[in-house]
PDB file of C-alpha atoms in Angstrom:
ATOM      1  CA  UNK A   1     -20.145  15.331  -6.569  1.00 50.00           C
ATOM      2  CA  UNK A   2     -19.557  17.980  -3.899  1.00 51.00           C
ATOM      3  CA  UNK A   3     -20.252  20.846  -6.342  1.00 53.00           C
ATOM      4  CA  UNK A   4     -23.589  19.259  -7.230  1.00 58.00           C
ATOM      5  CA  UNK A   5     -24.465  18.847  -3.537  1.00 56.00           C
ATOM      6  CA  UNK A   6     -23.407  22.443  -2.846  1.00 59.00           C
ATOM      7  CA  UNK A   7     -25.662  23.710  -5.647  1.00 59.00           C
ATOM      8  CA  UNK A   8     -28.525  21.603  -4.270  1.00 62.00           C
ATOM      9  CA  UNK A   9     -27.968  23.039  -0.766  1.00 63.00           C
ATOM     10  CA  UNK A  10     -28.077  26.600  -2.050  1.00 68.00           C
ATOM     11  CA  UNK A  11     -31.308  25.875  -3.914  1.00 68.00           C
ATOM     12  CA  UNK A  12     -32.846  24.324  -0.773  1.00 66.00           C
ATOM     13  CA  UNK A  13     -31.829  27.332   1.339  1.00 65.00           C
ATOM     14  CA  UNK A  14     -33.346  29.753  -1.165  1.00 67.00           C
ATOM     15  CA  UNK A  15     -36.558  27.731  -1.064  1.00 62.00           C
ATOM     16  CA  UNK A  16     -36.576  27.784   2.734  1.00 57.00           C
ATOM     17  CA  UNK A  17     -36.030  31.566   2.835  1.00 61.00           C
ATOM     18  CA  UNK A  18     -38.824  32.046   0.300  1.00 63.00           C
ATOM     19  CA  UNK A  19     -41.466  29.639   1.664  1.00 61.00           C
ATOM     20  CA  UNK A  20     -40.317  28.865   5.229  1.00 55.00           C
ATOM     21  CA  UNK A  21     -41.049  25.182   4.538  1.00 59.00           C
ATOM     22  CA  UNK A  22     -38.411  23.249   6.493  1.00 60.00           C
ATOM     23  CA  UNK A  23     -40.089  19.899   5.747  1.00 61.00           C
ATOM     24  CA  UNK A  24     -39.526  20.419   2.022  1.00 57.00           C
ATOM     25  CA  UNK A  25     -35.806  20.892   2.656  1.00 62.00           C
ATOM     26  CA  UNK A  26     -35.532  17.884   4.955  1.00 60.00           C
ATOM     27  CA  UNK A  27     -37.525  15.788   2.497  1.00 59.00           C
ATOM     28  CA  UNK A  28     -34.913  16.167  -0.254  1.00 63.00           C
ATOM     29  CA  UNK A  29     -32.729  13.159  -1.084  1.00 62.00           C
ATOM     30  CA  UNK A  30     -29.348  13.928   0.542  1.00 57.00           C
ATOM     31  CA  UNK A  31     -28.115  10.333   0.536  1.00 60.00           C
ATOM     32  CA  UNK A  32     -25.346  11.073  -2.002  1.00 63.00           C
ATOM     33  CA  UNK A  33     -23.424  13.028   0.656  1.00 62.00           C
ATOM     34  CA  UNK A  34     -23.092  11.172   3.970  1.00 62.00           C
ATOM     35  CA  UNK A  35     -22.251  14.205   6.125  1.00 62.00           C
ATOM     36  CA  UNK A  36     -25.160  16.275   4.827  1.00 62.00           C
ATOM     37  CA  UNK A  37     -27.501  13.270   5.067  1.00 59.00           C
ATOM     38  CA  UNK A  38     -26.486  12.642   8.702  1.00 65.00           C
ATOM     39  CA  UNK A  39     -26.760  16.349   9.555  1.00 64.00           C
ATOM     40  CA  UNK A  40     -30.306  16.710   8.223  1.00 61.00           C
ATOM     41  CA  UNK A  41     -31.264  13.398   9.863  1.00 64.00           C
ATOM     42  CA  UNK A  42     -30.204  14.745  13.281  1.00 68.00           C
ATOM     43  CA  UNK A  43     -32.176  17.958  12.703  1.00 66.00           C
ATOM     44  CA  UNK A  44     -35.295  15.989  11.747  1.00 64.00           C
ATOM     45  CA  UNK A  45     -35.000  13.789  14.867  1.00 66.00           C
ATOM     46  CA  UNK A  46     -34.570  16.843  17.088  1.00 64.00           C
ATOM     47  CA  UNK A  47     -37.524  18.686  15.569  1.00 60.00           C
ATOM     48  CA  UNK A  48     -39.663  15.565  15.939  1.00 60.00           C
ATOM     49  CA  UNK A  49     -38.728  15.243  19.630  1.00 60.00           C
ATOM     50  CA  UNK A  50     -39.474  18.900  20.329  1.00 62.00           C
ATOM     51  CA  UNK A  51     -42.859  18.579  18.609  1.00 59.00           C
ATOM     52  CA  UNK A  52     -43.763  15.586  20.767  1.00 55.00           C
ATOM     53  CA  UNK A  53     -42.808  17.542  23.884  1.00 62.00           C
ATOM     54  CA  UNK A  54     -44.943  20.507  22.784  1.00 65.00           C
ATOM     55  CA  UNK A  55     -47.922  18.231  22.126  1.00 59.00           C
ATOM     56  CA  UNK A  56     -47.583  16.638  25.562  1.00 59.00           C
ATOM     57  CA  UNK A  57     -47.415  20.047  27.217  1.00 66.00           C
ATOM     58  CA  UNK A  58     -50.508  21.211  25.319  1.00 62.00           C
ATOM     59  CA  UNK A  59     -52.347  18.059  26.395  1.00 59.00           C
ATOM     60  CA  UNK A  60     -51.409  18.690  30.036  1.00 62.00           C
ATOM     61  CA  UNK A  61     -52.585  22.313  29.764  1.00 59.00           C
ATOM     62  CA  UNK A  62     -55.874  21.170  28.208  1.00 52.00           C
ATOM     63  CA  UNK A  63     -56.485  18.692  31.032  1.00 56.00           C
ATOM     64  CA  UNK A  64     -55.681  21.410  33.542  1.00 55.00           C
ATOM     65  CA  UNK A  65     -58.256  23.709  31.923  1.00 52.00           C
ATOM     66  CA  UNK A  66     -60.847  20.944  32.133  1.00 50.00           C
ATOM     67  CA  UNK A  67     -60.322  20.868  35.886  1.00 51.00           C
ATOM     68  CA  UNK A  68     -60.939  24.604  36.253  1.00 48.00           C
ATOM     69  CA  UNK A  69     -64.690  24.459  35.679  1.00 48.00           C
ATOM     70  CA  UNK A  70     -66.140  27.271  37.784  1.00 55.00           C
ATOM     71  CA  UNK A  71     -63.847  26.865  40.809  1.00 59.00           C
ATOM     72  CA  UNK A  72     -65.187  30.009  42.519  1.00 59.00           C
ATOM     73  CA  UNK A  73     -68.622  28.436  42.769  1.00 58.00           C
ATOM     74  CA  UNK A  74     -67.043  25.443  44.517  1.00 67.00           C
ATOM     75  CA  UNK A  75     -65.058  27.601  46.964  1.00 67.00           C
ATOM     76  CA  UNK A  76     -68.072  29.759  47.810  1.00 67.00           C
ATOM     77  CA  UNK A  77     -70.311  26.727  48.352  1.00 70.00           C
ATOM     78  CA  UNK A  78     -67.769  25.098  50.675  1.00 75.00           C
ATOM     79  CA  UNK A  79     -67.295  28.322  52.603  1.00 76.00           C
ATOM     80  CA  UNK A  80     -71.080  28.580  53.069  1.00 78.00           C
ATOM     81  CA  UNK A  81     -71.183  25.005  54.402  1.00 79.00           C
ATOM     82  CA  UNK A  82     -68.285  25.779  56.750  1.00 78.00           C
ATOM     83  CA  UNK A  83     -70.034  28.898  58.089  1.00 83.00           C
ATOM     84  CA  UNK A  84     -73.238  26.931  58.730  1.00 80.00           C
ATOM     85  CA  UNK A  85     -71.243  24.231  60.509  1.00 79.00           C
ATOM     86  CA  UNK A  86     -69.581  26.784  62.797  1.00 81.00           C
ATOM     87  CA  UNK A  87     -72.938  28.392  63.604  1.00 80.00           C
ATOM     88  CA  UNK A  88     -74.259  24.908  64.467  1.00 81.00           C
ATOM     89  CA  UNK A  89     -71.185  24.295  66.656  1.00 81.00           C
ATOM     90  CA  UNK A  90     -70.039  21.395  64.421  1.00 82.00           C
ATOM     91  CA  UNK A  91     -66.302  22.060  64.500  1.00 82.00           C
ATOM     92  CA  UNK A  92     -65.332  18.728  62.884  1.00 82.00           C
ATOM     93  CA  UNK A  93     -67.513  19.442  59.847  1.00 82.00           C
ATOM     94  CA  UNK A  94     -66.155  22.996  59.628  1.00 82.00           C
ATOM     95  CA  UNK A  95     -62.545  21.735  59.772  1.00 83.00           C
ATOM     96  CA  UNK A  96     -63.139  19.106  57.089  1.00 84.00           C
ATOM     97  CA  UNK A  97     -64.934  21.579  54.819  1.00 85.00           C
ATOM     98  CA  UNK A  98     -62.132  24.122  55.179  1.00 85.00           C
ATOM     99  CA  UNK A  99     -59.558  21.425  54.362  1.00 85.00           C
ATOM    100  CA  UNK A 100     -61.571  20.415  51.293  1.00 85.00           C
ATOM    101  CA  UNK A 101     -61.819  24.010  50.019  1.00 83.00           C
ATOM    102  CA  UNK A 102     -58.094  24.593  50.530  1.00 84.00           C
ATOM    103  CA  UNK A 103     -57.260  21.267  48.890  1.00 85.00           C
ATOM    104  CA  UNK A 104     -59.308  22.064  45.772  1.00 81.00           C
ATOM    105  CA  UNK A 105     -57.935  25.592  45.541  1.00 82.00           C
ATOM    106  CA  UNK A 106     -54.357  24.259  45.599  1.00 84.00           C
ATOM    107  CA  UNK A 107     -55.055  21.357  43.243  1.00 79.00           C
ATOM    108  CA  UNK A 108     -56.988  23.254  40.578  1.00 74.00           C
ATOM    109  CA  UNK A 109     -55.037  26.497  40.319  1.00 70.00           C
ATOM    110  CA  UNK A 110     -51.932  26.742  38.089  1.00 64.00           C
ATOM    111  CA  UNK A 111     -50.880  23.090  37.966  1.00 63.00           C
ATOM    112  CA  UNK A 112     -47.785  23.969  35.892  1.00 62.00           C
ATOM    113  CA  UNK A 113     -46.001  25.919  38.625  1.00 75.00           C
ATOM    114  CA  UNK A 114     -43.167  24.877  40.926  1.00 88.00           C
ATOM    115  CA  UNK A 115     -43.873  24.834  44.656  1.00 92.00           C
ATOM    116  CA  UNK A 116     -41.945  24.096  47.837  1.00 94.00           C
ATOM    117  CA  UNK A 117     -42.037  20.825  49.699  1.00 96.00           C
ATOM    118  CA  UNK A 118     -43.729  22.776  52.504  1.00 95.00           C
ATOM    119  CA  UNK A 119     -46.593  23.619  50.110  1.00 94.00           C
ATOM    120  CA  UNK A 120     -46.887  19.985  49.051  1.00 95.00           C
ATOM    121  CA  UNK A 121     -46.896  18.897  52.684  1.00 96.00           C
ATOM    122  CA  UNK A 122     -49.675  21.350  53.592  1.00 95.00           C
ATOM    123  CA  UNK A 123     -51.788  20.071  50.704  1.00 92.00           C
ATOM    124  CA  UNK A 124     -51.197  16.473  51.785  1.00 94.00           C
ATOM    125  CA  UNK A 125     -52.235  17.270  55.344  1.00 93.00           C
ATOM    126  CA  UNK A 126     -55.471  18.789  54.034  1.00 91.00           C
ATOM    127  CA  UNK A 127     -56.067  15.588  52.053  1.00 90.00           C
ATOM    128  CA  UNK A 128     -55.479  13.563  55.219  1.00 90.00           C
ATOM    129  CA  UNK A 129     -57.918  15.722  57.187  1.00 87.00           C
ATOM    130  CA  UNK A 130     -60.583  14.913  54.579  1.00 86.00           C
ATOM    131  CA  UNK A 131     -59.799  11.193  54.752  1.00 87.00           C
ATOM    132  CA  UNK A 132     -60.067  11.177  58.541  1.00 82.00           C
ATOM    133  CA  UNK A 133     -63.696  12.205  58.077  1.00 80.00           C
ATOM    134  CA  UNK A 134     -64.156   8.731  56.528  1.00 79.00           C
ATOM    135  CA  UNK A 135     -61.754   6.645  58.575  1.00 82.00           C
ATOM    136  CA  UNK A 136     -61.561   8.467  61.911  1.00 80.00           C
ATOM    137  CA  UNK A 137     -58.512   7.551  63.979  1.00 82.00           C
ATOM    138  CA  UNK A 138     -57.786   4.517  61.813  1.00 87.00           C
ATOM    139  CA  UNK A 139     -55.311   6.566  59.733  1.00 90.00           C
ATOM    140  CA  UNK A 140     -52.130   8.277  60.895  1.00 93.00           C
ATOM    141  CA  UNK A 141     -49.632  10.460  59.012  1.00 95.00           C
ATOM    142  CA  UNK A 142     -45.947  10.646  60.016  1.00 96.00           C
ATOM    143  CA  UNK A 143     -43.103  12.850  58.742  1.00 96.00           C
ATOM    144  CA  UNK A 144     -39.371  12.126  58.944  1.00 96.00           C
ATOM    145  CA  UNK A 145     -37.088  15.022  58.005  1.00 94.00           C
ATOM    146  CA  UNK A 146     -33.604  15.578  59.446  1.00 87.00           C
ATOM    147  CA  UNK A 147     -32.802  18.639  57.312  1.00 92.00           C
ATOM    148  CA  UNK A 148     -35.475  21.323  57.775  1.00 92.00           C
ATOM    149  CA  UNK A 149     -34.022  23.327  54.883  1.00 93.00           C
ATOM    150  CA  UNK A 150     -35.697  20.782  52.598  1.00 95.00           C
ATOM    151  CA  UNK A 151     -39.030  22.412  53.457  1.00 95.00           C
ATOM    152  CA  UNK A 152     -37.952  25.049  50.929  1.00 95.00           C
ATOM    153  CA  UNK A 153     -36.888  22.552  48.254  1.00 95.00           C
ATOM    154  CA  UNK A 154     -38.716  23.241  44.992  1.00 95.00           C
ATOM    155  CA  UNK A 155     -40.540  20.616  42.965  1.00 94.00           C
ATOM    156  CA  UNK A 156     -43.378  20.302  40.458  1.00 90.00           C
ATOM    157  CA  UNK A 157     -46.838  20.699  41.922  1.00 90.00           C
ATOM    158  CA  UNK A 158     -48.873  17.635  42.971  1.00 90.00           C
ATOM    159  CA  UNK A 159     -46.034  15.175  43.536  1.00 93.00           C
ATOM    160  CA  UNK A 160     -46.559  14.202  47.175  1.00 95.00           C
ATOM    161  CA  UNK A 161     -50.358  14.016  47.616  1.00 93.00           C
ATOM    162  CA  UNK A 162     -50.961  11.475  44.801  1.00 92.00           C
ATOM    163  CA  UNK A 163     -48.415   9.150  46.440  1.00 94.00           C
ATOM    164  CA  UNK A 164     -50.135   9.467  49.814  1.00 94.00           C
ATOM    165  CA  UNK A 165     -53.532   8.933  48.190  1.00 91.00           C
ATOM    166  CA  UNK A 166     -52.196   5.806  46.499  1.00 92.00           C
ATOM    167  CA  UNK A 167     -50.995   4.541  49.896  1.00 93.00           C
ATOM    168  CA  UNK A 168     -54.422   5.136  51.464  1.00 92.00           C
ATOM    169  CA  UNK A 169     -56.539   3.758  48.615  1.00 89.00           C
ATOM    170  CA  UNK A 170     -54.441   0.757  47.601  1.00 90.00           C
ATOM    171  CA  UNK A 171     -52.640   0.049  50.856  1.00 90.00           C
ATOM    172  CA  UNK A 172     -54.751   0.967  53.875  1.00 91.00           C
ATOM    173  CA  UNK A 173     -58.408   0.855  52.789  1.00 86.00           C
ATOM    174  CA  UNK A 174     -58.289  -2.924  52.686  1.00 83.00           C
ATOM    175  CA  UNK A 175     -56.610  -3.198  56.076  1.00 86.00           C
ATOM    176  CA  UNK A 176     -58.780  -3.887  59.120  1.00 79.00           C
ATOM    177  CA  UNK A 177     -56.371  -2.539  61.727  1.00 87.00           C
ATOM    178  CA  UNK A 178     -54.901   0.922  62.243  1.00 91.00           C
ATOM    179  CA  UNK A 179     -52.778   2.139  59.314  1.00 92.00           C
ATOM    180  CA  UNK A 180     -49.893   4.605  58.996  1.00 95.00           C
ATOM    181  CA  UNK A 181     -48.511   6.582  56.077  1.00 96.00           C
ATOM    182  CA  UNK A 182     -44.885   7.559  56.648  1.00 97.00           C
ATOM    183  CA  UNK A 183     -43.289  10.397  54.616  1.00 97.00           C
ATOM    184  CA  UNK A 184     -39.496  10.714  54.596  1.00 97.00           C
ATOM    185  CA  UNK A 185     -37.393  13.294  52.741  1.00 97.00           C
ATOM    186  CA  UNK A 186     -33.605  13.501  52.436  1.00 96.00           C
ATOM    187  CA  UNK A 187     -30.980  14.658  49.971  1.00 95.00           C
ATOM    188  CA  UNK A 188     -27.522  14.133  48.552  1.00 93.00           C
ATOM    189  CA  UNK A 189     -25.404  16.855  46.971  1.00 91.00           C
ATOM    190  CA  UNK A 190     -27.612  17.190  43.879  1.00 93.00           C
ATOM    191  CA  UNK A 191     -30.588  14.864  44.390  1.00 96.00           C
ATOM    192  CA  UNK A 192     -33.768  14.959  46.471  1.00 97.00           C
ATOM    193  CA  UNK A 193     -35.183  11.655  47.738  1.00 97.00           C
ATOM    194  CA  UNK A 194     -38.848  11.498  48.732  1.00 97.00           C
ATOM    195  CA  UNK A 195     -40.301   8.274  50.169  1.00 97.00           C
ATOM    196  CA  UNK A 196     -43.911   7.462  51.007  1.00 97.00           C
ATOM    197  CA  UNK A 197     -44.377   4.214  52.923  1.00 97.00           C
ATOM    198  CA  UNK A 198     -47.506   2.513  54.250  1.00 96.00           C
ATOM    199  CA  UNK A 199     -47.995  -0.544  56.445  1.00 95.00           C
ATOM    200  CA  UNK A 200     -50.935  -1.779  54.397  1.00 93.00           C
ATOM    201  CA  UNK A 201     -51.795  -4.952  52.520  1.00 93.00           C
ATOM    202  CA  UNK A 202     -48.948  -4.701  49.990  1.00 93.00           C
ATOM    203  CA  UNK A 203     -48.925  -5.869  46.377  1.00 92.00           C
ATOM    204  CA  UNK A 204     -47.544  -8.913  44.576  1.00 92.00           C
ATOM    205  CA  UNK A 205     -44.010  -9.259  43.205  1.00 92.00           C
ATOM    206  CA  UNK A 206     -45.475  -9.419  39.687  1.00 92.00           C
ATOM    207  CA  UNK A 207     -47.264  -6.077  40.097  1.00 91.00           C
ATOM    208  CA  UNK A 208     -44.127  -4.479  41.560  1.00 93.00           C
ATOM    209  CA  UNK A 209     -42.039  -5.692  38.618  1.00 93.00           C
ATOM    210  CA  UNK A 210     -44.670  -4.481  36.122  1.00 91.00           C
ATOM    211  CA  UNK A 211     -44.900  -1.022  37.678  1.00 92.00           C
ATOM    212  CA  UNK A 212     -41.135  -0.562  37.910  1.00 93.00           C
ATOM    213  CA  UNK A 213     -40.757  -1.653  34.289  1.00 92.00           C
ATOM    214  CA  UNK A 214     -43.314   0.973  33.242  1.00 90.00           C
ATOM    215  CA  UNK A 215     -41.684   3.639  35.408  1.00 92.00           C
ATOM    216  CA  UNK A 216     -38.261   2.914  33.889  1.00 90.00           C
ATOM    217  CA  UNK A 217     -39.339   2.834  30.253  1.00 82.00           C
ATOM    218  CA  UNK A 218     -42.353   5.140  30.211  1.00 68.00           C
ATOM    219  CA  UNK A 219     -44.785   2.422  29.123  1.00 56.00           C
ATOM    220  CA  UNK A 220     -48.483   3.323  29.049  1.00 48.00           C
ATOM    221  CA  UNK A 221     -50.189  -0.058  28.892  1.00 48.00           C
ATOM    222  CA  UNK A 222     -53.903   0.744  29.113  1.00 42.00           C
ATOM    223  CA  UNK A 223     -54.863  -2.725  30.327  1.00 43.00           C
ATOM    224  CA  UNK A 224     -52.384  -2.470  33.177  1.00 45.00           C
ATOM    225  CA  UNK A 225     -53.439   1.100  33.999  1.00 45.00           C
ATOM    226  CA  UNK A 226     -56.987  -0.083  34.674  1.00 42.00           C
ATOM    227  CA  UNK A 227     -55.636  -2.214  37.526  1.00 43.00           C
ATOM    228  CA  UNK A 228     -54.612   0.824  39.543  1.00 49.00           C
ATOM    229  CA  UNK A 229     -51.527   2.992  39.999  1.00 63.00           C
ATOM    230  CA  UNK A 230     -52.644   5.617  37.480  1.00 71.00           C
ATOM    231  CA  UNK A 231     -51.631   8.437  39.871  1.00 82.00           C
ATOM    232  CA  UNK A 232     -48.147   6.935  40.225  1.00 89.00           C
ATOM    233  CA  UNK A 233     -47.757   6.678  36.439  1.00 87.00           C
ATOM    234  CA  UNK A 234     -48.831  10.297  36.057  1.00 86.00           C
ATOM    235  CA  UNK A 235     -46.313  11.529  38.643  1.00 90.00           C
ATOM    236  CA  UNK A 236     -43.525   9.465  37.102  1.00 91.00           C
ATOM    237  CA  UNK A 237     -44.327  10.660  33.562  1.00 88.00           C
ATOM    238  CA  UNK A 238     -44.320  14.320  34.575  1.00 87.00           C
ATOM    239  CA  UNK A 239     -41.001  13.989  36.429  1.00 90.00           C
ATOM    240  CA  UNK A 240     -39.292  12.214  33.515  1.00 89.00           C
ATOM    241  CA  UNK A 241     -40.698  14.706  31.005  1.00 85.00           C
ATOM    242  CA  UNK A 242     -39.434  17.684  33.025  1.00 88.00           C
ATOM    243  CA  UNK A 243     -36.083  16.408  34.307  1.00 91.00           C
ATOM    244  CA  UNK A 244     -35.078  13.410  32.198  1.00 89.00           C
ATOM    245  CA  UNK A 245     -34.814   9.669  32.567  1.00 89.00           C
ATOM    246  CA  UNK A 246     -32.437   9.798  35.563  1.00 92.00           C
ATOM    247  CA  UNK A 247     -35.369  10.815  37.766  1.00 95.00           C
ATOM    248  CA  UNK A 248     -38.758   9.337  38.603  1.00 95.00           C
ATOM    249  CA  UNK A 249     -40.391   6.647  40.743  1.00 96.00           C
ATOM    250  CA  UNK A 250     -39.507   3.208  41.985  1.00 96.00           C
ATOM    251  CA  UNK A 251     -41.739   1.012  44.123  1.00 96.00           C
ATOM    252  CA  UNK A 252     -41.020  -1.679  46.722  1.00 96.00           C
ATOM    253  CA  UNK A 253     -43.649  -3.869  48.365  1.00 95.00           C
ATOM    254  CA  UNK A 254     -44.303  -7.110  50.226  1.00 93.00           C
ATOM    255  CA  UNK A 255     -47.669  -8.794  50.723  1.00 92.00           C
ATOM    256  CA  UNK A 256     -49.049  -8.183  54.210  1.00 90.00           C
ATOM    257  CA  UNK A 257     -46.208  -5.811  55.138  1.00 93.00           C
ATOM    258  CA  UNK A 258     -46.698  -2.658  53.085  1.00 95.00           C
ATOM    259  CA  UNK A 259     -45.501  -0.602  50.138  1.00 96.00           C
ATOM    260  CA  UNK A 260     -42.930   2.144  49.652  1.00 97.00           C
ATOM    261  CA  UNK A 261     -42.802   4.610  46.748  1.00 96.00           C
ATOM    262  CA  UNK A 262     -39.419   6.250  46.219  1.00 96.00           C
ATOM    263  CA  UNK A 263     -39.159   9.455  44.195  1.00 97.00           C
ATOM    264  CA  UNK A 264     -35.904  10.971  42.948  1.00 97.00           C
ATOM    265  CA  UNK A 265     -35.830  14.619  41.881  1.00 97.00           C
ATOM    266  CA  UNK A 266     -33.059  17.136  41.223  1.00 96.00           C
ATOM    267  CA  UNK A 267     -32.318  19.140  44.372  1.00 95.00           C
ATOM    268  CA  UNK A 268     -33.637  22.648  43.677  1.00 93.00           C
ATOM    269  CA  UNK A 269     -33.442  25.086  46.558  1.00 86.00           C
ATOM    270  CA  UNK A 270     -35.007  28.552  46.596  1.00 71.00           C
ATOM    271  CA  UNK A 271     -31.735  30.317  45.822  1.00 59.00           C
ATOM    272  CA  UNK A 272     -31.037  28.119  42.752  1.00 53.00           C
TER     273      UNK A 272
END
């Protein structure tokens, strides 16, 4: 039996060296030898997983390219508006326009790169400046950070701002009174914890359970996505794809009290 399997293996290897067709080798019937069958099964599973990862990365790159439609035209137009606002002594309009140009430049360019928490914080503050043009003094942004070294912690781009935007859109827009978004960052020996909390209208226990179930298992229920939280799902999916299932988002909320999004990431400092 083993001699026959050995001869079959040699023939398959010669075919692979000649044609480079790995699928033809894996597609052979190896069930007569358990060890060989299990070995080729593991290879097929691994190749399939790597292919899925490559396809997801290509999809992300394609979406990023879609967002880079003539960005220089946008920057130049915003800079022209800002200059006109300064000449007209409209400093608020000039500040908002500058924040918008900086926000788009950061968001559109090279979405695959790693950045520091300081970069993410600057981008979030620009987003908040733009929102204050709509809401005035109704919105407030707070930061809690005991360890200033975490300003240099590295993370994927566009992690923080989508969480803050979610807090504003789904938590504070429906609130009549003044609203606050609170950002807190801390760490353990190997993990970075990022929390974004609002004192808005909150969401139901059912929605919290549904979101956390999707975050934990990577579900992409289209019907549920239409109800909101798409930005949170995107952030969670990117984190899990890059770092594994031990990292990602979890959400806590209570009706009429507010919502908190908790993000766990590996602790990556500049010297790492």
